[in-house]
Coordinates of C-alpha atoms in Angstrom, one line a residue:
Chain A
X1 CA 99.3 81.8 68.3
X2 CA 103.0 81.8 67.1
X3 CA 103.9 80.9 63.3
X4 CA 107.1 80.2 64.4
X5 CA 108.5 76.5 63.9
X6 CA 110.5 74.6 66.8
X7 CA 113.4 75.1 64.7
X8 CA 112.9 78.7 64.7
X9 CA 112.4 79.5 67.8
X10 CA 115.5 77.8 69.2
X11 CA 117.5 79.8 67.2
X12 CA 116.0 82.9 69.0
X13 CA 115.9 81.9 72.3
X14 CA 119.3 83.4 73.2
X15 CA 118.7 86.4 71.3
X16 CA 115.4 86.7 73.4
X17 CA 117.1 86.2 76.6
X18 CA 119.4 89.4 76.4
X19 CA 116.8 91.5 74.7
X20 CA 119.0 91.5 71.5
X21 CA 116.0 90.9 69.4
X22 CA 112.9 92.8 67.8
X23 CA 110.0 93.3 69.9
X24 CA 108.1 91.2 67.3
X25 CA 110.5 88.0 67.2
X26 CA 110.7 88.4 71.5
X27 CA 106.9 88.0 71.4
X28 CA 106.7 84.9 69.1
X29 CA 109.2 83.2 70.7
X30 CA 107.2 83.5 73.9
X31 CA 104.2 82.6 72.6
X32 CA 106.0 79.5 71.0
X33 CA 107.4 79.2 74.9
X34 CA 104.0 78.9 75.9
X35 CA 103.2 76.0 74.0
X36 CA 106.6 74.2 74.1
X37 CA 107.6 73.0 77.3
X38 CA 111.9 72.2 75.9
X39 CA 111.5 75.5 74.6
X40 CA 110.1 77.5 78.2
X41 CA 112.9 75.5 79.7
X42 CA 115.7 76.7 77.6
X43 CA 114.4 80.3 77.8
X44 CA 114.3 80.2 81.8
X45 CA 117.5 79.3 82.2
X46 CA 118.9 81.8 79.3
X47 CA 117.6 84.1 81.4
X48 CA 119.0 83.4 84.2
X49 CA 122.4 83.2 82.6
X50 CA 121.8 86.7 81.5
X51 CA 120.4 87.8 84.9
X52 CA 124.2 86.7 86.0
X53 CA 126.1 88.8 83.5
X54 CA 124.1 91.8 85.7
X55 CA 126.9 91.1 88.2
X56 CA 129.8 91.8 85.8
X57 CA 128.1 95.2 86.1
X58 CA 130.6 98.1 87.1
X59 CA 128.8 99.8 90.3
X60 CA 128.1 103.2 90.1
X61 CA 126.2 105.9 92.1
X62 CA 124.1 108.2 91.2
X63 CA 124.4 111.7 92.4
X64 CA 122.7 111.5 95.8
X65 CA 120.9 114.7 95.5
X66 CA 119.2 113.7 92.6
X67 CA 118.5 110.1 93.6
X68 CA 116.4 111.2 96.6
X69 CA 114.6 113.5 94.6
X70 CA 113.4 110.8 92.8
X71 CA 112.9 108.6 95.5
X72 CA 110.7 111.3 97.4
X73 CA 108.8 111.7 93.7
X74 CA 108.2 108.5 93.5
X75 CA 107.1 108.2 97.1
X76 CA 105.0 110.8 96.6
X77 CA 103.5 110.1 93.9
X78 CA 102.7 107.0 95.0
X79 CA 100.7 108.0 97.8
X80 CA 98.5 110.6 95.5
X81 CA 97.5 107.1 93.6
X82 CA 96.6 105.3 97.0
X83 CA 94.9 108.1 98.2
X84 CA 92.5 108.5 95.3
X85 CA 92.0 104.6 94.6
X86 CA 91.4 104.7 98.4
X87 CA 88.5 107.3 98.2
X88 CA 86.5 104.4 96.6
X89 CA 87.0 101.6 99.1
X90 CA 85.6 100.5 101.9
X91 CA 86.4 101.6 105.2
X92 CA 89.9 100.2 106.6
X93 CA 90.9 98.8 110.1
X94 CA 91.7 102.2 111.7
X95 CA 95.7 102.6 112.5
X96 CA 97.2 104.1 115.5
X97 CA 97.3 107.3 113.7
X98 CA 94.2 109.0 114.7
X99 CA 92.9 109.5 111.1
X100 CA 91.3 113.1 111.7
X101 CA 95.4 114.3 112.0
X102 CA 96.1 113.4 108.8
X103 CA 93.7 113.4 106.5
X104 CA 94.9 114.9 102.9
X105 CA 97.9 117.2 103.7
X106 CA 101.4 114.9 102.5
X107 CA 104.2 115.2 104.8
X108 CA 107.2 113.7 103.6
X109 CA 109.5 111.5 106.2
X110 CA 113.1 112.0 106.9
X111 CA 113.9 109.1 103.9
X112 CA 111.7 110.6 101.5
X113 CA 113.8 113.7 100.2
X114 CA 112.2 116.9 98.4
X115 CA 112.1 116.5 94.4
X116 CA 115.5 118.3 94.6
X117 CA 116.5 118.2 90.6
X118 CA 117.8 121.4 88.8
X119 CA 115.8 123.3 86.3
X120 CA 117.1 125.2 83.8
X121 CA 115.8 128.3 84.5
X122 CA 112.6 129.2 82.9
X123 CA 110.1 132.5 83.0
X124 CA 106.9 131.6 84.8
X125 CA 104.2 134.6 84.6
X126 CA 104.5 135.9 87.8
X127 CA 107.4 134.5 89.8
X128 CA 109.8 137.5 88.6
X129 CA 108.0 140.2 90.5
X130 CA 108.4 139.2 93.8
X131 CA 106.2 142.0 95.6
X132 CA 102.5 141.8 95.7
X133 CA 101.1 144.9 92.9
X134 CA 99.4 147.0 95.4
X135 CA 100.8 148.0 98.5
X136 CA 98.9 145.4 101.2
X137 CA 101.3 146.0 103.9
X138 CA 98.8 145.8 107.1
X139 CA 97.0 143.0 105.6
X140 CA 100.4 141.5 105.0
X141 CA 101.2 142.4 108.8
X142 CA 97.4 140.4 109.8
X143 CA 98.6 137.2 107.6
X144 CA 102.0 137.7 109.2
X145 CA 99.7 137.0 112.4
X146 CA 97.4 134.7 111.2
X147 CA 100.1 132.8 109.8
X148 CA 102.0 132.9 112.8
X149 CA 99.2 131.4 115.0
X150 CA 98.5 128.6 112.0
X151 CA 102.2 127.6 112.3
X152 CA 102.3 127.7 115.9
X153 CA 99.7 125.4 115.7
X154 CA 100.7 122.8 113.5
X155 CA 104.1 122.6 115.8
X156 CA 101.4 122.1 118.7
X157 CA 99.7 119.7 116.2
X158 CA 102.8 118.0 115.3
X159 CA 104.1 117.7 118.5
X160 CA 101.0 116.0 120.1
X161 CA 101.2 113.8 117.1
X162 CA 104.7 113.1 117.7
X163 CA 104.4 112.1 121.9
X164 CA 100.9 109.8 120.3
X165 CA 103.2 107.9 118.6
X166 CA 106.4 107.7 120.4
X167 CA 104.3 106.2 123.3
X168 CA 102.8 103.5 120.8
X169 CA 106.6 103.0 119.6
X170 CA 108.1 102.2 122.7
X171 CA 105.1 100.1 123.8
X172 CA 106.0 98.1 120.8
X173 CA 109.1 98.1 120.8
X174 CA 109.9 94.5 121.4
X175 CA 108.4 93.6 118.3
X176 CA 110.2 93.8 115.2
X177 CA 107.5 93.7 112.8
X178 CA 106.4 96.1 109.9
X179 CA 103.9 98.1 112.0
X180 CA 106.6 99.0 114.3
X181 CA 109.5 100.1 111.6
X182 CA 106.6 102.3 109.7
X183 CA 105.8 103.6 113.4
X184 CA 109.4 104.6 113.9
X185 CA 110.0 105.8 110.9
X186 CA 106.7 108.4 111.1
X187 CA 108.3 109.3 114.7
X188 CA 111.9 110.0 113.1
X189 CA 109.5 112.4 110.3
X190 CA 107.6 114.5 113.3
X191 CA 110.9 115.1 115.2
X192 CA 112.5 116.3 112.2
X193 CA 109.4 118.6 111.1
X194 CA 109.4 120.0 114.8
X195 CA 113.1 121.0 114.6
X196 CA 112.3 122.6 111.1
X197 CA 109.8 125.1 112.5
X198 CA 111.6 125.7 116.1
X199 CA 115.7 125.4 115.5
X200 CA 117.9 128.1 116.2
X201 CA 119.2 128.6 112.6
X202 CA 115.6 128.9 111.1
X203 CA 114.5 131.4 108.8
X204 CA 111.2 132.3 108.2
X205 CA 109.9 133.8 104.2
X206 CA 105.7 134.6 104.3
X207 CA 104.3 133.7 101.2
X208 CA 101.0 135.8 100.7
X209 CA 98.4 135.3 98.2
X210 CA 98.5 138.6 95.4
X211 CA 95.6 140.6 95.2
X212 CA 93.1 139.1 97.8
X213 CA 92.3 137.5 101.8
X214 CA 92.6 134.7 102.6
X215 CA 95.1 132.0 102.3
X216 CA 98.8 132.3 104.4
X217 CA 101.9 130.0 104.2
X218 CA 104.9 130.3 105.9
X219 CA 108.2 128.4 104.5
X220 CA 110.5 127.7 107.4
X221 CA 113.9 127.3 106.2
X222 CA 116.8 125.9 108.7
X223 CA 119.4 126.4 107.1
X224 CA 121.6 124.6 109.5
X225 CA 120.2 121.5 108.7
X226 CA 119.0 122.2 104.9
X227 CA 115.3 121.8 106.3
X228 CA 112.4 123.1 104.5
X229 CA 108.9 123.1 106.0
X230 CA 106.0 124.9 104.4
X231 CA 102.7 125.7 106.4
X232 CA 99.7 126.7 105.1
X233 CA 96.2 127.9 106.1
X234 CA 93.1 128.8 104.9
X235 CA 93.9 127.5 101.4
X236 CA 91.1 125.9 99.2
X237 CA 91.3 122.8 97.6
X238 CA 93.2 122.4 94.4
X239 CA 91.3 121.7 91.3
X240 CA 90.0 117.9 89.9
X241 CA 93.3 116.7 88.7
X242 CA 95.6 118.8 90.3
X243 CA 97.9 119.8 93.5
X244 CA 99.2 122.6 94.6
X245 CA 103.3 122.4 94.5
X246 CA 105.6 124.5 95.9
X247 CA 109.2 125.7 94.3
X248 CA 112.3 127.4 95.3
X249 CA 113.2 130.2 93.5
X250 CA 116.9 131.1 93.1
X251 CA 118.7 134.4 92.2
X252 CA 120.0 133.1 89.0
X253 CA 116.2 132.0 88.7
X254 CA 116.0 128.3 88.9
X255 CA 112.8 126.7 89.9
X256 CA 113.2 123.8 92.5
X257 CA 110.5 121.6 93.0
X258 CA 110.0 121.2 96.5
X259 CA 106.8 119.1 97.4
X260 CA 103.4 118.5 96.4
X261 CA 100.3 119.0 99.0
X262 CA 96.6 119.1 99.1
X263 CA 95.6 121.1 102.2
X264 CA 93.0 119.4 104.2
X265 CA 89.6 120.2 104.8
X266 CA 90.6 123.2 106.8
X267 CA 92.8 124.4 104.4
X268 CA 96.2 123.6 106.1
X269 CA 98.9 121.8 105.2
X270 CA 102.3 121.2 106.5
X271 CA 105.0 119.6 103.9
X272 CA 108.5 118.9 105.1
X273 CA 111.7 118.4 103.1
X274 CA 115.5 118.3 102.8
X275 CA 117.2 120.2 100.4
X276 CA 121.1 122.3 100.5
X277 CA 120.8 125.7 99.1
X278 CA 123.3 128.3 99.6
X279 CA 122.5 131.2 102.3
X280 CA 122.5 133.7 100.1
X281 CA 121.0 131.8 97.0
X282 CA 117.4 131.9 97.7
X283 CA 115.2 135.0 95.6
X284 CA 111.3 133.8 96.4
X285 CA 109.3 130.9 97.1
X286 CA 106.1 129.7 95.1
X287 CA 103.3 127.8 95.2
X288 CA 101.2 127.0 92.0
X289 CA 98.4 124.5 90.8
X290 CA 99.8 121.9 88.7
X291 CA 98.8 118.1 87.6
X292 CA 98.3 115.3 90.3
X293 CA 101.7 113.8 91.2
X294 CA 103.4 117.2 90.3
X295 CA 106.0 118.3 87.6
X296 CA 109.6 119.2 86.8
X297 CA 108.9 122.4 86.1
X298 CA 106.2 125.1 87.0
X299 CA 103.3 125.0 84.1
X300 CA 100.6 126.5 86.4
X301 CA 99.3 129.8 87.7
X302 CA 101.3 131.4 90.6
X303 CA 99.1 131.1 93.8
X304 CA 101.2 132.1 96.0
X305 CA 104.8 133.8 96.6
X306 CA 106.6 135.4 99.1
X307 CA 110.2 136.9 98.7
X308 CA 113.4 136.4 100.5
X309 CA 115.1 139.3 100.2
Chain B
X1 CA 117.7 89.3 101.5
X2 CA 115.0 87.7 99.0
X3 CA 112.8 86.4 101.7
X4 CA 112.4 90.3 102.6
X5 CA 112.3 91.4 98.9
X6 CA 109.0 89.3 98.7
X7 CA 107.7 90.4 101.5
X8 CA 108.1 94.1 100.3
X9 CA 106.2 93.5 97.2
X10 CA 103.9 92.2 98.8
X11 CA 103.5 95.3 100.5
X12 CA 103.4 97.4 97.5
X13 CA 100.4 95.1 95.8
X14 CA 98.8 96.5 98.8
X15 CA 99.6 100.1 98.5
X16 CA 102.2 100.8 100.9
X17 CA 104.2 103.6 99.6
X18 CA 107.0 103.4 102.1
X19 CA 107.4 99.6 101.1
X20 CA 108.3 101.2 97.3
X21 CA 110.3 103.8 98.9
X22 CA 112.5 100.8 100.6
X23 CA 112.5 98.9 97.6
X24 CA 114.5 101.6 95.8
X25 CA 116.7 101.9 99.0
X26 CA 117.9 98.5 98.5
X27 CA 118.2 98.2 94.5
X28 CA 118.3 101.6 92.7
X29 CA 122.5 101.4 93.0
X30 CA 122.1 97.9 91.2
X31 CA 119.7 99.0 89.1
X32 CA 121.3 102.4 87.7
X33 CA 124.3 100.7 87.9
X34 CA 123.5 98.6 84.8
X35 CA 121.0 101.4 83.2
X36 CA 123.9 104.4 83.1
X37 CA 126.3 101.6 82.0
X38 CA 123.6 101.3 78.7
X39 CA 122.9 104.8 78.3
X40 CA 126.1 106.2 79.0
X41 CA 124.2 109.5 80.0
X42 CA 123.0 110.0 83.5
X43 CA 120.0 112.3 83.0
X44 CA 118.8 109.5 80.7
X45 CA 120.1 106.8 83.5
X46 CA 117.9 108.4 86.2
X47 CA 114.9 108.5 84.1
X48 CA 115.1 105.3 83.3
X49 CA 115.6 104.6 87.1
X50 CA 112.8 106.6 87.8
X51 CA 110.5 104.7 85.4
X52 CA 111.5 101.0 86.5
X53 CA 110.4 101.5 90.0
X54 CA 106.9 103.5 89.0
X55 CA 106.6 100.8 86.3
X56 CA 107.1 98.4 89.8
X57 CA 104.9 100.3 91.6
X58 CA 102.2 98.9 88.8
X59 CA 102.9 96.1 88.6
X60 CA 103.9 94.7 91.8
X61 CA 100.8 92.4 91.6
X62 CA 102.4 90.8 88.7
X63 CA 105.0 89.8 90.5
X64 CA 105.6 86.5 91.7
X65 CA 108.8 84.1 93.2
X66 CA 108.1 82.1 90.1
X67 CA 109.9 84.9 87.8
X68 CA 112.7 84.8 90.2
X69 CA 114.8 87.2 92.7
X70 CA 113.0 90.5 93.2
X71 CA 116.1 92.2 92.3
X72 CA 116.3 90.3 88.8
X73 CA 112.7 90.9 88.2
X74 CA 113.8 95.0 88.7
X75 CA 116.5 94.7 86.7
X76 CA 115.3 93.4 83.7
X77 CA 112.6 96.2 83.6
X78 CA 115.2 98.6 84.2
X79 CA 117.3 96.5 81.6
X80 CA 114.6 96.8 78.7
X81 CA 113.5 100.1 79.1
X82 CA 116.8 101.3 79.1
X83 CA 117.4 99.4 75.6
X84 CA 114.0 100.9 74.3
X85 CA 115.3 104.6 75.3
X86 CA 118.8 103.7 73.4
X87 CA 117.4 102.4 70.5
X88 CA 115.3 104.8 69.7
X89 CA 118.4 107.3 70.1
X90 CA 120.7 105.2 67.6
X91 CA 120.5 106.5 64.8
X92 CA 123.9 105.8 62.7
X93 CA 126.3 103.0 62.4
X94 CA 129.3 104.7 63.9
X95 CA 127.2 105.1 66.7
X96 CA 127.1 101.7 67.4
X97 CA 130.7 100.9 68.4
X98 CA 132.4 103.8 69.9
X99 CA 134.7 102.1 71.8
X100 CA 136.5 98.6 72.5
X101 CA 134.2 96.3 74.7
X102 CA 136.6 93.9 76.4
X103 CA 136.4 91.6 79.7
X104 CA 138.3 93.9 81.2
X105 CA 136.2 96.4 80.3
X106 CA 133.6 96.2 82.3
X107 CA 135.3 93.6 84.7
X108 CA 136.7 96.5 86.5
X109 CA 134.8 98.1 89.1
X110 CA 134.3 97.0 92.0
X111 CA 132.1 94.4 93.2
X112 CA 128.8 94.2 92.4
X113 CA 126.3 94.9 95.5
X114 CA 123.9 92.4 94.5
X115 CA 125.8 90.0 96.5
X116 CA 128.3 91.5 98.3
X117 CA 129.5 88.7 101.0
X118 CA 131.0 86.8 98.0
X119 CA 131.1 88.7 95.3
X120 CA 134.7 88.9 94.7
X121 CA 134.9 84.8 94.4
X122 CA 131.7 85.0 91.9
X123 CA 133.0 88.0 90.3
X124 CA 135.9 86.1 89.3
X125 CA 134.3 82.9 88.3
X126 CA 131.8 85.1 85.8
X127 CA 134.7 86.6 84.4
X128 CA 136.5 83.8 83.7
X129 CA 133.8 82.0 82.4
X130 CA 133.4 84.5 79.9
X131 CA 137.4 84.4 79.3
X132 CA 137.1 81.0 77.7
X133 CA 134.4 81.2 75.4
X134 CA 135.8 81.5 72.1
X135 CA 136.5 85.3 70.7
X136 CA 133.6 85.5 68.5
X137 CA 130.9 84.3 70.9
X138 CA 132.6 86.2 73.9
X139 CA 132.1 89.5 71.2
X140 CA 128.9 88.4 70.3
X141 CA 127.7 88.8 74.1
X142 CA 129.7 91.6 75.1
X143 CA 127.9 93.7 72.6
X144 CA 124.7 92.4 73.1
X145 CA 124.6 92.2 77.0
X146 CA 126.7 95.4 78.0
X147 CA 126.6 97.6 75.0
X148 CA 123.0 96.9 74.4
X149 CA 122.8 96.0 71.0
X150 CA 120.7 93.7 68.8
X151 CA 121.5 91.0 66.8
X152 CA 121.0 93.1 63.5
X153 CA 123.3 95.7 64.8
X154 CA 125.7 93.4 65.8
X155 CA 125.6 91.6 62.2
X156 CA 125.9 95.1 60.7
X157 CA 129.3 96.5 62.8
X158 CA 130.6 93.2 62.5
X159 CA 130.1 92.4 59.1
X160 CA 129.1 88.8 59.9
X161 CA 125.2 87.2 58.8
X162 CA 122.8 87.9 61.3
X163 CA 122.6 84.1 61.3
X164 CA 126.0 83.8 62.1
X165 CA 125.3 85.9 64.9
X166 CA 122.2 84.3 66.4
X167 CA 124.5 80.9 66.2
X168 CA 127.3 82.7 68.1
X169 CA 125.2 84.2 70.8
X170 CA 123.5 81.1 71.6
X171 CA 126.2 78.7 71.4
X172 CA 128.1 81.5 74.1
X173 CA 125.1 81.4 76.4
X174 CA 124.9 77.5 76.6
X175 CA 128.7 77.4 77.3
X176 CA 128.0 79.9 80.3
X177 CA 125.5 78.4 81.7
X178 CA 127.5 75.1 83.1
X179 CA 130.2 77.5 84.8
X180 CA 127.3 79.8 86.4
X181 CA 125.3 76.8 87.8
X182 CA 127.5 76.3 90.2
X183 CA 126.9 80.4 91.2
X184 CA 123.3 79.8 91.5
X185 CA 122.2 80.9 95.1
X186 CA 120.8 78.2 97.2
X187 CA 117.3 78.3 97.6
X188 CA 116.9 80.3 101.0

């Protein structure tokens, strides 16, 4: 209940209007609002005058590097939220996804850029020695093979994923509704994560896991078209609370975020992402464990690394 | 446009992440736009940015055609947070008024996208509306719309009573609003 007179709050309502007032005074002059119908009116349409002077505005762009790293963050982060508030609900009208394709590991679409902001560099335990401790070199030669076949796999996968939905795109293609634009828009992802794992300027850097079997990821890296797409296999699950996130690792020792993922119940996962880096710039990537939705910089363990040297 | 912008929250009420991700298509420019112009820092800018469409992400459920265009709705979130964030960094007078805020300021750049087909001719209108309120009240609202400021602030670098300055700001903002209701869209 507001203790402020009529007087008193029509004094304030301009003030309120371009947020030029204390928290406290903004709030009783609301709850005044509430109560006083010449007073809700003048507010509205104070606020609407002030909503104009946004067009006085000079334009300016952000840098576009960093503004789809943010969009993919926030993209990304939030699908984590649907997916966990979606754990708890009833079962949904099945999509023309077939669900068992996609069930935990994110892939991100063409739109949805890698979290592609620079770090200052930091020291995470681990990342600076880039070779596993003990010499694992025909093991390394197995995963090489193991991780080989995963990848060939997911391009199978993806690629029967992607001639699913490009026959349900064109059969719908006369529509114009929302279905149809997400459709195409999953299409335009899978044709860009195929030409990330099969283009003629890609390079490939194994990432192995130190000290033990077991899990394999490959990063392919086209460097014509500034395409990264990690594959994994045989990972396990990330702990309650947390994702597994993987990082670019630069010679002058920057860590670039590039993508959150929770491998399915096989352990694979297959993240896809768009990011320039120099040719030559690229020391190591990383994967470590970090909180849901993912960081700016690495706070976890190491899980994985691979060099590029 | 705002037919479509309703539609999209809609979407995101309902958890569609690629709705969110088109939302910030259409307004981050807008929306950073009048954040960096506050902050004056583009780290802190793209924070902010970053925040406003989370914060809309949350609260799309909240939102409803009654609080007006989706894009107004966005850019007063980005709008106060970016106040809070400056605020908090203000910590000395001479920090207040580091430059000279006139029309021609901030009436330079180019149009702004929120309506681009005639923004020139509104453009204009606003700025001249703004051109004929007396100096004190056109100062009054320069430095509390574009430079962010309060009404205590603005009492303190201008060396008026803050009740001189509450008088000022609202007696500019009445005087605005006949000029910009003939700039109000028609409703679609």
């Amino acid at each position: 209940m507001s203790t402020m007179s009529h007087e008193q709050a029509a004094e304030e309502l301009a003030g309120v209007a371009l947020d030029a007032t204390s928290a406290d005074v903004a709030e009783q002059v609301r709850s005044h609002s509430a109560a006083c119908e010449d007073c809700a009116r003048e507010l509205a349409a104070l606020e609407e005058t002030a909503g104009a002077l946004t067009q006085l505005v000079p334009v300016r762009s952000m840098n576009a590097g960093r503004g789809a790293g943010i969009r993919s963050r926030l993209v990304s982060r939030a699908g984590v939220e649907r997916e966990k508030s979606s754990r708890n609900a009833p079962p949904r009208e099945p999509t023309v996804v077939p669900p068992a394709t996609r069930p935990r590991a994110i892939v991100a679409p063409p739109a949805a850029r890698a979290v592609i902001r620079e770090q200052a560099p930091i020291v995470v335990e681990g990342i600076t020695e880039l070779r596993p401790r003990r010499s694992i070199a025909p093991w390394l030669a197995m995963a090489a093979g193991l991780a080989f076949v995963a990848s060939a796999a997911q391009l199978i996968r993806v690629t029967q994923e992607r001639d699913s939905l490009r026959s349900v795109v064109e059969a719908g293609q006369d529509t114009n509704d929302d279905e149809t634009r997400r459709l195409q828009a999953s299409l335009a992802a899978k044709d860009e994560i195929i030409l990330g794992l099969s283009g003629p300027d890609v390079r490939v850097i194994s990432l192995t896991q130190w000290g033990a079997r077991g899990p394999v990821a490959k990063m392919f890296w086209d460097r014509k078209l500034d395409g990264w797409t990690l594959v994994t296999y045989n990972m396990r699950q990330p702990k309650e609370g947390k994702t597994f996130q993987a990082w670019l690792v630069t010679n002058d020792q920057k860590k670039i975020p590039a993508g959150t993922f929770d491998p399915d119940a096989d352990g694979r996962a297959l993240v896809h992402a768009t990011y320039k880096l120099d040719r030559n710039a690229l020391q190591a990537i990383a994967i470590t464990e970090e909180p849901d939705g993912g960081v700016a910089a690495p706070t976890g363990p190491v899980i994985m690394a691979g060099s590029a040297e | 446009m705002g037919a479509d912008d309703v539609l999209l929250m809609t979407r995101i009420s309902e958890g569609d992440q690629a709705a969110l991700g088109t939302l910030y298509d259409r307004w981050v420019r807008p929306v950073y736009s009048v954040v960096v112009q506050l902050l004056k820092d583009a780290d802190d800018a793209e924070d902010v940015v970053e925040e406003t469409f989370w914060q809309a992400w949350q609260k799309a459920s909240s939102y409803s055609e009654e609080k007006g265009p989706v894009a107004n709705w966005l850019l007063t979130i980005g709008r106060r947070k970016a106040l809070d964030r400056l605020r908090a960094k203000r910590r000395h007078r001479e920090d207040l008024l580091d430059d000279t805020d006139s029309v021609e300021d901030w009436a330079s750049g180019d149009p702004s996208p929120l309506e681009m087909s005639e923004a020139d001719e509104r453009k204009a209108r606003l700025i001249e509306a703004m051109r004929s309120l007396p100096e004190e009240q056109r100062q009054a609202l320069v430095l509390g719309y574009f430079r962010g400021l309060s009404q205590t602030e603005i009492a303190s670098v201008t060396g008026e009573a803050l009740g001189t300055i509450k008088t000022r700001m609202r007696l500019g903002m009445q005087k605005l609003r006949e000029p910009l209701n003939v700039l109000r869209e028609e409703p679609a």
